[in-house]
Amino acid sequence: MSTVPAFKRLPRAVREQQMLDAAVRVFSRRGFHAASMDEIAEDAGISKPMVYAYLGTKEELFVACLHREGTRMMQAIAGAAAPDLPADERLWRGLRAFFGFVGAHRDGWAVLYRQARGEQPFAGELAAMRARLVEVVAGMLDHALRAEGREIAAVDLEVVAYALVGASESLADWLADHPEADPEKTATRMMNVAWLGAAQLLHGVTWRPPTH
């Protein structure tokens, strides 16, 4: 009898998603260097040659995981924050979608922000994703200001967006380590920290150091 495992024929797109799901799980557990293509193939229930045939080398597979998880995250945020909403509700919905993604895809977050940021050339991929996220947040804030007939300097807008994204990423790391935490409550906490300060800054209220 043949010892070669028989695999159910599935559409290529479905099979690729199965491979990516398995790869995300293994990379999140093992890290990039310790993860093996054998383990990924076993987790996916397929042969190792099939993984190479569909998604290439381990490096290419890791980049594919980054792109998929990053795209899912961006789509969740963009889909939640409708442009006709008030500024605070747009930001709140975006934060809720972001933390909801992290809560539902903790393995994906581990790959995106823990494994990738310390590894070249993956850190560059992550930096590009973060830049797109900052651009989305800055665009939301700029839209809100223009709706009120106001503008602030582009550099100030960029700084606020980077601060919001950075703080949200740090809190997302905390959420990923606390499976008992509620993503929506986490988003509310972030909103209270971020919006109360950002709203005043966007309306021209700033703190200045003492002159003495």
N, C-alpha and C. Protein backbone atom coordinates (compact mmCIF):
# COMPACT_ATOMS: atom_id res chain seq x y z
N MET A 1 0.84 -1.20 0.00
CA MET A 1 0.00 0.00 0.00
C MET A 1 0.87 1.25 0.00
N SER A 2 0.40 2.29 -0.68
CA SER A 2 1.16 3.53 -0.75
C SER A 2 1.09 4.26 0.58
N THR A 3 2.24 4.85 0.98
CA THR A 3 2.29 5.65 2.21
C THR A 3 2.16 7.14 1.91
N VAL A 4 2.00 7.50 0.65
CA VAL A 4 1.85 8.92 0.28
C VAL A 4 0.46 9.39 0.67
N PRO A 5 0.36 10.46 1.50
CA PRO A 5 -0.96 10.90 1.93
C PRO A 5 -1.77 11.43 0.77
N ALA A 6 -3.07 11.17 0.82
CA ALA A 6 -3.97 11.69 -0.21
C ALA A 6 -4.61 12.98 0.27
N PHE A 7 -4.60 13.99 -0.57
CA PHE A 7 -5.13 15.30 -0.19
C PHE A 7 -6.37 15.61 -1.01
N LYS A 8 -7.36 16.08 -0.33
CA LYS A 8 -8.60 16.46 -1.00
C LYS A 8 -8.34 17.64 -1.93
N ARG A 9 -8.84 17.55 -3.14
CA ARG A 9 -8.66 18.64 -4.10
C ARG A 9 -9.53 19.83 -3.70
N LEU A 10 -8.88 20.97 -3.58
CA LEU A 10 -9.58 22.21 -3.23
C LEU A 10 -9.16 23.29 -4.21
N PRO A 11 -10.00 24.32 -4.40
CA PRO A 11 -9.58 25.45 -5.23
C PRO A 11 -8.28 26.05 -4.70
N ARG A 12 -7.46 26.53 -5.62
CA ARG A 12 -6.15 27.06 -5.22
C ARG A 12 -6.27 28.14 -4.15
N ALA A 13 -7.22 29.06 -4.30
CA ALA A 13 -7.36 30.16 -3.33
C ALA A 13 -7.67 29.63 -1.94
N VAL A 14 -8.51 28.61 -1.86
CA VAL A 14 -8.86 28.02 -0.56
C VAL A 14 -7.64 27.34 0.04
N ARG A 15 -6.92 26.59 -0.76
CA ARG A 15 -5.73 25.90 -0.28
C ARG A 15 -4.68 26.90 0.21
N GLU A 16 -4.52 28.01 -0.50
CA GLU A 16 -3.54 29.02 -0.08
C GLU A 16 -3.92 29.61 1.27
N GLN A 17 -5.20 29.87 1.47
CA GLN A 17 -5.63 30.42 2.76
C GLN A 17 -5.37 29.42 3.89
N GLN A 18 -5.58 28.14 3.63
CA GLN A 18 -5.26 27.12 4.63
C GLN A 18 -3.78 27.14 4.98
N MET A 19 -2.94 27.28 3.98
CA MET A 19 -1.50 27.34 4.21
C MET A 19 -1.12 28.58 5.01
N LEU A 20 -1.72 29.71 4.65
CA LEU A 20 -1.41 30.94 5.37
C LEU A 20 -1.90 30.86 6.81
N ASP A 21 -3.08 30.29 7.03
CA ASP A 21 -3.58 30.11 8.40
C ASP A 21 -2.59 29.30 9.23
N ALA A 22 -2.13 28.20 8.65
CA ALA A 22 -1.18 27.34 9.36
C ALA A 22 0.14 28.07 9.60
N ALA A 23 0.61 28.79 8.59
CA ALA A 23 1.88 29.50 8.72
C ALA A 23 1.81 30.57 9.81
N VAL A 24 0.71 31.30 9.87
CA VAL A 24 0.55 32.32 10.91
C VAL A 24 0.60 31.68 12.29
N ARG A 25 -0.08 30.55 12.45
CA ARG A 25 -0.06 29.87 13.75
C ARG A 25 1.36 29.43 14.13
N VAL A 26 2.06 28.85 13.18
CA VAL A 26 3.40 28.34 13.48
C VAL A 26 4.39 29.48 13.71
N PHE A 27 4.35 30.50 12.85
CA PHE A 27 5.26 31.64 13.04
C PHE A 27 5.01 32.32 14.38
N SER A 28 3.74 32.44 14.78
CA SER A 28 3.43 33.11 16.05
C SER A 28 3.95 32.30 17.24
N ARG A 29 3.93 30.97 17.11
CA ARG A 29 4.42 30.11 18.20
C ARG A 29 5.94 30.03 18.23
N ARG A 30 6.54 29.88 17.08
CA ARG A 30 7.96 29.55 17.00
C ARG A 30 8.87 30.74 16.71
N GLY A 31 8.30 31.76 16.06
CA GLY A 31 9.17 32.80 15.52
C GLY A 31 9.65 32.40 14.14
N PHE A 32 10.15 33.36 13.37
CA PHE A 32 10.51 33.08 11.98
C PHE A 32 11.62 32.04 11.89
N HIS A 33 12.70 32.22 12.66
CA HIS A 33 13.85 31.35 12.50
C HIS A 33 13.58 29.92 12.95
N ALA A 34 12.86 29.75 14.05
CA ALA A 34 12.62 28.40 14.58
C ALA A 34 11.50 27.66 13.84
N ALA A 35 10.63 28.40 13.16
CA ALA A 35 9.55 27.75 12.42
C ALA A 35 10.12 26.94 11.26
N SER A 36 9.52 25.80 10.99
CA SER A 36 9.98 24.96 9.88
C SER A 36 8.85 24.77 8.88
N MET A 37 9.23 24.60 7.64
CA MET A 37 8.24 24.33 6.60
C MET A 37 7.57 22.98 6.83
N ASP A 38 8.28 22.04 7.45
CA ASP A 38 7.69 20.74 7.76
C ASP A 38 6.51 20.92 8.73
N GLU A 39 6.72 21.73 9.77
CA GLU A 39 5.66 21.94 10.76
C GLU A 39 4.48 22.69 10.15
N ILE A 40 4.77 23.67 9.30
CA ILE A 40 3.70 24.42 8.64
C ILE A 40 2.88 23.49 7.75
N ALA A 41 3.56 22.65 6.99
CA ALA A 41 2.85 21.71 6.12
C ALA A 41 2.00 20.75 6.94
N GLU A 42 2.56 20.25 8.03
CA GLU A 42 1.82 19.32 8.89
C GLU A 42 0.59 20.00 9.50
N ASP A 43 0.77 21.24 9.96
CA ASP A 43 -0.35 21.98 10.56
C ASP A 43 -1.45 22.22 9.53
N ALA A 44 -1.05 22.44 8.27
CA ALA A 44 -2.03 22.69 7.21
C ALA A 44 -2.63 21.40 6.66
N GLY A 45 -2.02 20.26 7.00
CA GLY A 45 -2.51 18.98 6.50
C GLY A 45 -2.20 18.74 5.04
N ILE A 46 -1.03 19.25 4.61
CA ILE A 46 -0.64 19.09 3.21
C ILE A 46 0.83 18.68 3.15
N SER A 47 1.34 18.46 1.96
CA SER A 47 2.75 18.09 1.81
C SER A 47 3.62 19.34 1.75
N LYS A 48 4.88 19.20 2.21
CA LYS A 48 5.80 20.34 2.16
C LYS A 48 6.04 20.81 0.73
N PRO A 49 6.21 19.93 -0.26
CA PRO A 49 6.40 20.42 -1.63
C PRO A 49 5.24 21.29 -2.12
N MET A 50 4.03 20.98 -1.62
CA MET A 50 2.88 21.80 -2.04
C MET A 50 2.99 23.22 -1.49
N VAL A 51 3.50 23.35 -0.26
CA VAL A 51 3.70 24.69 0.31
C VAL A 51 4.67 25.48 -0.55
N TYR A 52 5.79 24.85 -0.91
CA TYR A 52 6.77 25.54 -1.76
C TYR A 52 6.17 25.88 -3.12
N ALA A 53 5.40 24.98 -3.67
CA ALA A 53 4.83 25.20 -5.00
C ALA A 53 3.84 26.36 -5.01
N TYR A 54 3.07 26.49 -3.92
CA TYR A 54 2.04 27.52 -3.87
C TYR A 54 2.59 28.88 -3.41
N LEU A 55 3.44 28.88 -2.40
CA LEU A 55 3.80 30.14 -1.75
C LEU A 55 5.30 30.40 -1.66
N GLY A 56 6.12 29.51 -2.20
CA GLY A 56 7.54 29.79 -2.29
C GLY A 56 8.32 29.43 -1.03
N THR A 57 9.43 30.14 -0.82
CA THR A 57 10.34 29.87 0.29
C THR A 57 9.71 30.31 1.61
N LYS A 58 10.40 29.99 2.71
CA LYS A 58 9.90 30.40 4.02
C LYS A 58 9.83 31.92 4.12
N GLU A 59 10.83 32.61 3.55
CA GLU A 59 10.81 34.08 3.56
C GLU A 59 9.61 34.62 2.80
N GLU A 60 9.36 34.05 1.62
CA GLU A 60 8.21 34.49 0.82
C GLU A 60 6.89 34.17 1.51
N LEU A 61 6.84 33.05 2.20
CA LEU A 61 5.64 32.68 2.94
C LEU A 61 5.40 33.65 4.08
N PHE A 62 6.45 34.04 4.78
CA PHE A 62 6.31 34.99 5.89
C PHE A 62 5.80 36.34 5.37
N VAL A 63 6.35 36.79 4.25
CA VAL A 63 5.90 38.06 3.66
C VAL A 63 4.43 37.95 3.25
N ALA A 64 4.03 36.80 2.70
CA ALA A 64 2.62 36.61 2.33
C ALA A 64 1.73 36.68 3.56
N CYS A 65 2.19 36.13 4.69
CA CYS A 65 1.43 36.23 5.94
C CYS A 65 1.30 37.69 6.38
N LEU A 66 2.40 38.42 6.30
CA LEU A 66 2.38 39.84 6.67
C LEU A 66 1.36 40.60 5.83
N HIS A 67 1.42 40.39 4.52
CA HIS A 67 0.52 41.11 3.62
C HIS A 67 -0.94 40.77 3.91
N ARG A 68 -1.22 39.48 4.12
CA ARG A 68 -2.62 39.10 4.36
C ARG A 68 -3.13 39.69 5.67
N GLU A 69 -2.37 39.55 6.74
CA GLU A 69 -2.83 40.05 8.04
C GLU A 69 -2.91 41.57 8.03
N GLY A 70 -1.95 42.22 7.40
CA GLY A 70 -1.99 43.68 7.31
C GLY A 70 -3.17 44.16 6.49
N THR A 71 -3.46 43.47 5.39
CA THR A 71 -4.61 43.85 4.56
C THR A 71 -5.91 43.66 5.31
N ARG A 72 -6.03 42.55 6.02
CA ARG A 72 -7.24 42.31 6.81
C ARG A 72 -7.45 43.42 7.84
N MET A 73 -6.37 43.81 8.49
CA MET A 73 -6.47 44.84 9.51
C MET A 73 -6.90 46.18 8.89
N MET A 74 -6.26 46.56 7.79
CA MET A 74 -6.59 47.83 7.16
C MET A 74 -8.02 47.84 6.63
N GLN A 75 -8.46 46.72 6.07
CA GLN A 75 -9.83 46.65 5.58
C GLN A 75 -10.84 46.77 6.70
N ALA A 76 -10.54 46.17 7.85
CA ALA A 76 -11.44 46.27 9.00
C ALA A 76 -11.56 47.71 9.47
N ILE A 77 -10.44 48.41 9.52
CA ILE A 77 -10.45 49.80 10.00
C ILE A 77 -11.16 50.70 9.00
N ALA A 78 -10.78 50.58 7.71
CA ALA A 78 -11.38 51.44 6.68
C ALA A 78 -12.87 51.19 6.54
N GLY A 79 -13.30 49.95 6.69
CA GLY A 79 -14.71 49.63 6.55
C GLY A 79 -15.56 50.11 7.70
N ALA A 80 -14.92 50.34 8.86
CA ALA A 80 -15.68 50.75 10.05
C ALA A 80 -15.86 52.26 10.13
N ALA A 81 -14.92 53.01 9.60
CA ALA A 81 -14.92 54.46 9.79
C ALA A 81 -15.49 55.17 8.56
N ALA A 82 -16.80 55.28 8.50
CA ALA A 82 -17.47 55.94 7.36
C ALA A 82 -17.13 57.43 7.35
N PRO A 83 -16.88 58.01 6.17
CA PRO A 83 -16.42 59.40 6.10
C PRO A 83 -17.47 60.43 6.51
N ASP A 84 -18.76 60.08 6.56
CA ASP A 84 -19.78 61.06 6.89
C ASP A 84 -20.05 61.14 8.39
N LEU A 85 -19.31 60.43 9.20
CA LEU A 85 -19.52 60.44 10.65
C LEU A 85 -18.74 61.59 11.29
N PRO A 86 -19.17 62.03 12.48
CA PRO A 86 -18.37 63.02 13.22
C PRO A 86 -16.98 62.47 13.52
N ALA A 87 -16.02 63.37 13.74
CA ALA A 87 -14.63 62.96 13.90
C ALA A 87 -14.43 61.98 15.04
N ASP A 88 -15.07 62.25 16.19
CA ASP A 88 -14.85 61.37 17.32
C ASP A 88 -15.44 59.97 17.07
N GLU A 89 -16.58 59.90 16.39
CA GLU A 89 -17.17 58.60 16.12
C GLU A 89 -16.36 57.83 15.08
N ARG A 90 -15.81 58.55 14.10
CA ARG A 90 -14.95 57.87 13.11
C ARG A 90 -13.75 57.24 13.79
N LEU A 91 -13.11 58.02 14.68
CA LEU A 91 -11.94 57.50 15.37
C LEU A 91 -12.33 56.33 16.28
N TRP A 92 -13.44 56.47 16.99
CA TRP A 92 -13.90 55.41 17.87
C TRP A 92 -14.17 54.12 17.09
N ARG A 93 -14.86 54.24 15.97
CA ARG A 93 -15.15 53.05 15.18
C ARG A 93 -13.88 52.42 14.62
N GLY A 94 -12.94 53.28 14.21
CA GLY A 94 -11.67 52.76 13.72
C GLY A 94 -10.90 52.02 14.81
N LEU A 95 -10.88 52.60 16.01
CA LEU A 95 -10.21 51.94 17.14
C LEU A 95 -10.90 50.63 17.51
N ARG A 96 -12.22 50.65 17.51
CA ARG A 96 -12.96 49.43 17.85
C ARG A 96 -12.67 48.33 16.83
N ALA A 97 -12.59 48.69 15.55
CA ALA A 97 -12.26 47.71 14.52
C ALA A 97 -10.83 47.19 14.68
N PHE A 98 -9.92 48.10 15.00
CA PHE A 98 -8.52 47.72 15.18
C PHE A 98 -8.35 46.75 16.34
N PHE A 99 -8.88 47.11 17.50
CA PHE A 99 -8.73 46.23 18.66
C PHE A 99 -9.56 44.96 18.50
N GLY A 100 -10.66 45.05 17.79
CA GLY A 100 -11.43 43.85 17.49
C GLY A 100 -10.63 42.89 16.63
N PHE A 101 -9.89 43.42 15.66
CA PHE A 101 -9.03 42.58 14.82
C PHE A 101 -7.96 41.90 15.68
N VAL A 102 -7.30 42.67 16.54
CA VAL A 102 -6.25 42.10 17.37
C VAL A 102 -6.82 41.02 18.29
N GLY A 103 -7.98 41.30 18.90
CA GLY A 103 -8.59 40.32 19.78
C GLY A 103 -8.97 39.03 19.07
N ALA A 104 -9.41 39.14 17.83
CA ALA A 104 -9.85 37.97 17.06
C ALA A 104 -8.71 37.27 16.34
N HIS A 105 -7.57 37.96 16.16
CA HIS A 105 -6.45 37.40 15.40
C HIS A 105 -5.15 37.61 16.17
N ARG A 106 -5.09 37.08 17.37
CA ARG A 106 -3.90 37.28 18.19
C ARG A 106 -2.65 36.69 17.54
N ASP A 107 -2.80 35.55 16.87
CA ASP A 107 -1.66 34.97 16.15
C ASP A 107 -1.20 35.90 15.04
N GLY A 108 -2.16 36.48 14.32
CA GLY A 108 -1.82 37.41 13.25
C GLY A 108 -1.10 38.63 13.77
N TRP A 109 -1.54 39.13 14.92
CA TRP A 109 -0.88 40.30 15.52
C TRP A 109 0.55 39.93 15.93
N ALA A 110 0.73 38.73 16.48
CA ALA A 110 2.07 38.30 16.87
C ALA A 110 3.01 38.29 15.67
N VAL A 111 2.52 37.84 14.53
CA VAL A 111 3.33 37.81 13.32
C VAL A 111 3.61 39.22 12.84
N LEU A 112 2.57 40.06 12.82
CA LEU A 112 2.71 41.41 12.30
C LEU A 112 3.67 42.25 13.13
N TYR A 113 3.45 42.31 14.43
CA TYR A 113 4.13 43.31 15.24
C TYR A 113 5.18 42.77 16.19
N ARG A 114 5.28 41.46 16.33
CA ARG A 114 6.31 40.92 17.21
C ARG A 114 7.40 40.21 16.43
N GLN A 115 7.00 39.37 15.51
CA GLN A 115 8.00 38.65 14.73
C GLN A 115 8.63 39.56 13.67
N ALA A 116 7.80 40.36 13.00
CA ALA A 116 8.30 41.11 11.84
C ALA A 116 9.19 42.28 12.21
N ARG A 117 8.88 42.95 13.32
CA ARG A 117 9.59 44.21 13.56
C ARG A 117 11.07 44.05 13.88
N GLY A 118 11.48 42.85 14.31
CA GLY A 118 12.89 42.66 14.62
C GLY A 118 13.67 41.95 13.55
N GLU A 119 13.04 41.68 12.41
CA GLU A 119 13.69 40.90 11.36
C GLU A 119 13.74 41.68 10.05
N GLN A 120 14.94 41.81 9.49
CA GLN A 120 15.06 42.38 8.16
C GLN A 120 14.97 41.25 7.13
N PRO A 121 14.33 41.45 5.97
CA PRO A 121 13.74 42.70 5.49
C PRO A 121 12.29 42.90 5.91
N PHE A 122 11.80 42.07 6.83
CA PHE A 122 10.39 42.15 7.21
C PHE A 122 10.05 43.45 7.93
N ALA A 123 11.03 44.00 8.65
CA ALA A 123 10.78 45.26 9.36
C ALA A 123 10.41 46.36 8.36
N GLY A 124 10.99 46.31 7.17
CA GLY A 124 10.64 47.30 6.16
C GLY A 124 9.21 47.15 5.69
N GLU A 125 8.74 45.89 5.56
CA GLU A 125 7.34 45.64 5.19
C GLU A 125 6.42 46.20 6.27
N LEU A 126 6.78 45.96 7.53
CA LEU A 126 5.96 46.45 8.64
C LEU A 126 5.95 47.97 8.67
N ALA A 127 7.09 48.60 8.42
CA ALA A 127 7.16 50.06 8.41
C ALA A 127 6.25 50.64 7.33
N ALA A 128 6.19 49.98 6.18
CA ALA A 128 5.32 50.45 5.11
C ALA A 128 3.85 50.33 5.51
N MET A 129 3.49 49.24 6.20
CA MET A 129 2.11 49.09 6.66
C MET A 129 1.76 50.15 7.70
N ARG A 130 2.70 50.41 8.61
CA ARG A 130 2.45 51.43 9.62
C ARG A 130 2.28 52.80 8.97
N ALA A 131 3.08 53.08 7.95
CA ALA A 131 2.97 54.36 7.26
C ALA A 131 1.59 54.51 6.62
N ARG A 132 1.06 53.42 6.06
CA ARG A 132 -0.28 53.49 5.47
C ARG A 132 -1.33 53.72 6.55
N LEU A 133 -1.15 53.09 7.71
CA LEU A 133 -2.10 53.28 8.80
C LEU A 133 -2.05 54.72 9.31
N VAL A 134 -0.86 55.26 9.43
CA VAL A 134 -0.71 56.67 9.84
C VAL A 134 -1.39 57.58 8.83
N GLU A 135 -1.23 57.26 7.55
CA GLU A 135 -1.86 58.06 6.49
C GLU A 135 -3.39 58.03 6.61
N VAL A 136 -3.94 56.84 6.92
CA VAL A 136 -5.39 56.72 7.09
C VAL A 136 -5.86 57.57 8.26
N VAL A 137 -5.16 57.48 9.40
CA VAL A 137 -5.55 58.24 10.60
C VAL A 137 -5.42 59.74 10.34
N ALA A 138 -4.33 60.16 9.71
CA ALA A 138 -4.14 61.58 9.41
C ALA A 138 -5.24 62.08 8.48
N GLY A 139 -5.63 61.24 7.51
CA GLY A 139 -6.71 61.63 6.61
C GLY A 139 -8.03 61.79 7.33
N MET A 140 -8.31 60.91 8.29
CA MET A 140 -9.53 61.03 9.08
C MET A 140 -9.55 62.34 9.86
N LEU A 141 -8.42 62.67 10.48
CA LEU A 141 -8.34 63.90 11.28
C LEU A 141 -8.44 65.14 10.38
N ASP A 142 -7.77 65.10 9.23
CA ASP A 142 -7.81 66.23 8.31
C ASP A 142 -9.23 66.45 7.79
N HIS A 143 -9.92 65.36 7.47
CA HIS A 143 -11.31 65.45 7.01
C HIS A 143 -12.19 66.11 8.06
N ALA A 144 -11.98 65.72 9.32
CA ALA A 144 -12.79 66.29 10.41
C ALA A 144 -12.53 67.78 10.56
N LEU A 145 -11.27 68.17 10.44
CA LEU A 145 -10.93 69.59 10.57
C LEU A 145 -11.53 70.42 9.42
N ARG A 146 -11.40 69.92 8.22
CA ARG A 146 -11.91 70.65 7.07
C ARG A 146 -13.43 70.79 7.13
N ALA A 147 -14.10 69.79 7.70
CA ALA A 147 -15.55 69.87 7.86
C ALA A 147 -15.95 71.01 8.78
N GLU A 148 -15.03 71.38 9.69
CA GLU A 148 -15.28 72.48 10.60
C GLU A 148 -14.67 73.79 10.10
N GLY A 149 -14.13 73.77 8.89
CA GLY A 149 -13.53 74.97 8.32
C GLY A 149 -12.19 75.33 8.92
N ARG A 150 -11.47 74.31 9.45
CA ARG A 150 -10.20 74.57 10.10
C ARG A 150 -9.11 73.72 9.46
N GLU A 151 -7.88 74.17 9.64
CA GLU A 151 -6.71 73.43 9.19
C GLU A 151 -5.62 73.58 10.23
N ILE A 152 -4.72 72.58 10.31
CA ILE A 152 -3.50 72.72 11.10
C ILE A 152 -2.34 72.33 10.21
N ALA A 153 -1.14 72.69 10.64
CA ALA A 153 0.04 72.40 9.84
C ALA A 153 0.15 70.90 9.59
N ALA A 154 0.62 70.55 8.41
CA ALA A 154 0.72 69.14 8.03
C ALA A 154 1.59 68.36 9.00
N VAL A 155 2.67 68.99 9.49
CA VAL A 155 3.56 68.29 10.41
C VAL A 155 2.84 68.00 11.73
N ASP A 156 2.00 68.92 12.20
CA ASP A 156 1.26 68.69 13.43
C ASP A 156 0.26 67.56 13.26
N LEU A 157 -0.39 67.52 12.10
CA LEU A 157 -1.34 66.45 11.80
C LEU A 157 -0.63 65.11 11.78
N GLU A 158 0.55 65.07 11.17
CA GLU A 158 1.31 63.82 11.09
C GLU A 158 1.76 63.36 12.47
N VAL A 159 2.19 64.31 13.31
CA VAL A 159 2.64 63.96 14.66
C VAL A 159 1.49 63.36 15.48
N VAL A 160 0.30 63.97 15.39
CA VAL A 160 -0.86 63.45 16.13
C VAL A 160 -1.18 62.04 15.63
N ALA A 161 -1.16 61.83 14.32
CA ALA A 161 -1.48 60.51 13.76
C ALA A 161 -0.47 59.46 14.22
N TYR A 162 0.83 59.81 14.19
CA TYR A 162 1.85 58.87 14.65
C TYR A 162 1.67 58.55 16.13
N ALA A 163 1.33 59.55 16.93
CA ALA A 163 1.13 59.32 18.36
C ALA A 163 -0.04 58.39 18.61
N LEU A 164 -1.14 58.60 17.89
CA LEU A 164 -2.32 57.75 18.06
C LEU A 164 -2.02 56.30 17.64
N VAL A 165 -1.34 56.15 16.50
CA VAL A 165 -1.02 54.81 16.01
C VAL A 165 -0.06 54.11 16.97
N GLY A 166 0.97 54.82 17.42
CA GLY A 166 1.95 54.22 18.32
C GLY A 166 1.32 53.78 19.64
N ALA A 167 0.48 54.64 20.21
CA ALA A 167 -0.17 54.29 21.47
C ALA A 167 -1.12 53.11 21.28
N SER A 168 -1.82 53.08 20.17
CA SER A 168 -2.75 51.98 19.89
C SER A 168 -2.00 50.67 19.71
N GLU A 169 -0.85 50.71 19.04
CA GLU A 169 -0.05 49.49 18.87
C GLU A 169 0.42 48.95 20.22
N SER A 170 0.86 49.84 21.10
CA SER A 170 1.32 49.40 22.42
C SER A 170 0.19 48.76 23.21
N LEU A 171 -0.98 49.38 23.16
CA LEU A 171 -2.12 48.81 23.88
C LEU A 171 -2.58 47.50 23.24
N ALA A 172 -2.43 47.39 21.93
CA ALA A 172 -2.77 46.14 21.24
C ALA A 172 -1.85 45.01 21.70
N ASP A 173 -0.58 45.32 21.94
CA ASP A 173 0.33 44.31 22.48
C ASP A 173 -0.16 43.82 23.84
N TRP A 174 -0.63 44.75 24.66
CA TRP A 174 -1.19 44.37 25.97
C TRP A 174 -2.41 43.48 25.78
N LEU A 175 -3.29 43.87 24.86
CA LEU A 175 -4.50 43.09 24.61
C LEU A 175 -4.16 41.67 24.16
N ALA A 176 -3.16 41.54 23.29
CA ALA A 176 -2.78 40.23 22.79
C ALA A 176 -2.31 39.31 23.91
N ASP A 177 -1.75 39.89 24.97
CA ASP A 177 -1.25 39.11 26.10
C ASP A 177 -2.32 38.85 27.16
N HIS A 178 -3.50 39.44 26.99
CA HIS A 178 -4.57 39.30 27.98
C HIS A 178 -5.84 38.82 27.28
N PRO A 179 -5.95 37.52 27.02
CA PRO A 179 -7.11 37.00 26.30
C PRO A 179 -8.43 37.24 27.01
N GLU A 180 -8.37 37.51 28.31
CA GLU A 180 -9.60 37.78 29.04
C GLU A 180 -10.10 39.22 28.84
N ALA A 181 -9.27 40.08 28.28
CA ALA A 181 -9.64 41.48 28.10
C ALA A 181 -10.61 41.64 26.94
N ASP A 182 -11.55 42.57 27.09
CA ASP A 182 -12.57 42.84 26.08
C ASP A 182 -12.03 43.86 25.07
N PRO A 183 -11.94 43.50 23.78
CA PRO A 183 -11.41 44.45 22.79
C PRO A 183 -12.18 45.77 22.74
N GLU A 184 -13.52 45.72 22.90
CA GLU A 184 -14.29 46.96 22.83
C GLU A 184 -14.00 47.86 24.03
N LYS A 185 -13.86 47.28 25.21
CA LYS A 185 -13.50 48.09 26.37
C LYS A 185 -12.10 48.66 26.22
N THR A 186 -11.21 47.88 25.61
CA THR A 186 -9.86 48.37 25.35
C THR A 186 -9.90 49.56 24.39
N ALA A 187 -10.75 49.47 23.37
CA ALA A 187 -10.90 50.59 22.43
C ALA A 187 -11.44 51.82 23.15
N THR A 188 -12.37 51.62 24.08
CA THR A 188 -12.92 52.75 24.84
C THR A 188 -11.85 53.41 25.69
N ARG A 189 -11.02 52.60 26.33
CA ARG A 189 -9.92 53.16 27.13
C ARG A 189 -8.98 53.99 26.26
N MET A 190 -8.65 53.43 25.09
CA MET A 190 -7.76 54.16 24.18
C MET A 190 -8.41 55.45 23.71
N MET A 191 -9.71 55.40 23.45
CA MET A 191 -10.43 56.60 22.99
C MET A 191 -10.40 57.69 24.06
N ASN A 192 -10.57 57.29 25.31
CA ASN A 192 -10.54 58.28 26.39
C ASN A 192 -9.17 58.92 26.52
N VAL A 193 -8.13 58.13 26.35
CA VAL A 193 -6.78 58.68 26.44
C VAL A 193 -6.48 59.56 25.23
N ALA A 194 -6.81 59.04 24.04
CA ALA A 194 -6.40 59.70 22.80
C ALA A 194 -7.26 60.89 22.45
N TRP A 195 -8.58 60.72 22.48
CA TRP A 195 -9.44 61.76 21.93
C TRP A 195 -9.49 63.01 22.79
N LEU A 196 -9.48 62.84 24.09
CA LEU A 196 -9.55 64.03 24.95
C LEU A 196 -8.38 64.96 24.71
N GLY A 197 -7.21 64.38 24.41
CA GLY A 197 -6.06 65.21 24.08
C GLY A 197 -6.06 65.65 22.63
N ALA A 198 -6.35 64.74 21.73
CA ALA A 198 -6.30 65.07 20.30
C ALA A 198 -7.35 66.12 19.94
N ALA A 199 -8.54 66.01 20.54
CA ALA A 199 -9.60 66.96 20.22
C ALA A 199 -9.19 68.38 20.57
N GLN A 200 -8.57 68.54 21.73
CA GLN A 200 -8.12 69.89 22.11
C GLN A 200 -7.01 70.39 21.19
N LEU A 201 -6.08 69.52 20.87
CA LEU A 201 -4.99 69.92 20.00
C LEU A 201 -5.50 70.32 18.62
N LEU A 202 -6.43 69.55 18.10
CA LEU A 202 -6.97 69.85 16.78
C LEU A 202 -7.80 71.14 16.79
N HIS A 203 -8.25 71.54 17.96
CA HIS A 203 -8.98 72.80 18.07
C HIS A 203 -8.09 73.96 18.52
N GLY A 204 -6.79 73.73 18.48
CA GLY A 204 -5.86 74.82 18.73
C GLY A 204 -5.45 75.01 20.18
N VAL A 205 -5.90 74.13 21.08
CA VAL A 205 -5.52 74.24 22.49
C VAL A 205 -4.22 73.45 22.70
N THR A 206 -3.15 74.12 23.09
CA THR A 206 -1.87 73.46 23.26
C THR A 206 -1.28 73.81 24.61
N TRP A 207 -0.45 72.88 25.12
CA TRP A 207 0.32 73.15 26.33
C TRP A 207 1.68 73.70 25.94
N ARG A 208 2.15 74.68 26.69
CA ARG A 208 3.45 75.24 26.42
C ARG A 208 4.29 75.19 27.68
N PRO A 209 5.59 74.94 27.54
CA PRO A 209 6.46 74.88 28.73
C PRO A 209 6.55 76.26 29.40
N PRO A 210 6.80 76.27 30.72
CA PRO A 210 6.94 77.57 31.42
C PRO A 210 8.12 78.36 30.88
N THR A 211 8.00 79.65 30.94
CA THR A 211 9.03 80.53 30.35
C THR A 211 10.18 80.81 31.30
N HIS A 212 10.00 80.53 32.61
CA HIS A 212 11.08 80.83 33.57
C HIS A 212 12.14 79.74 33.56
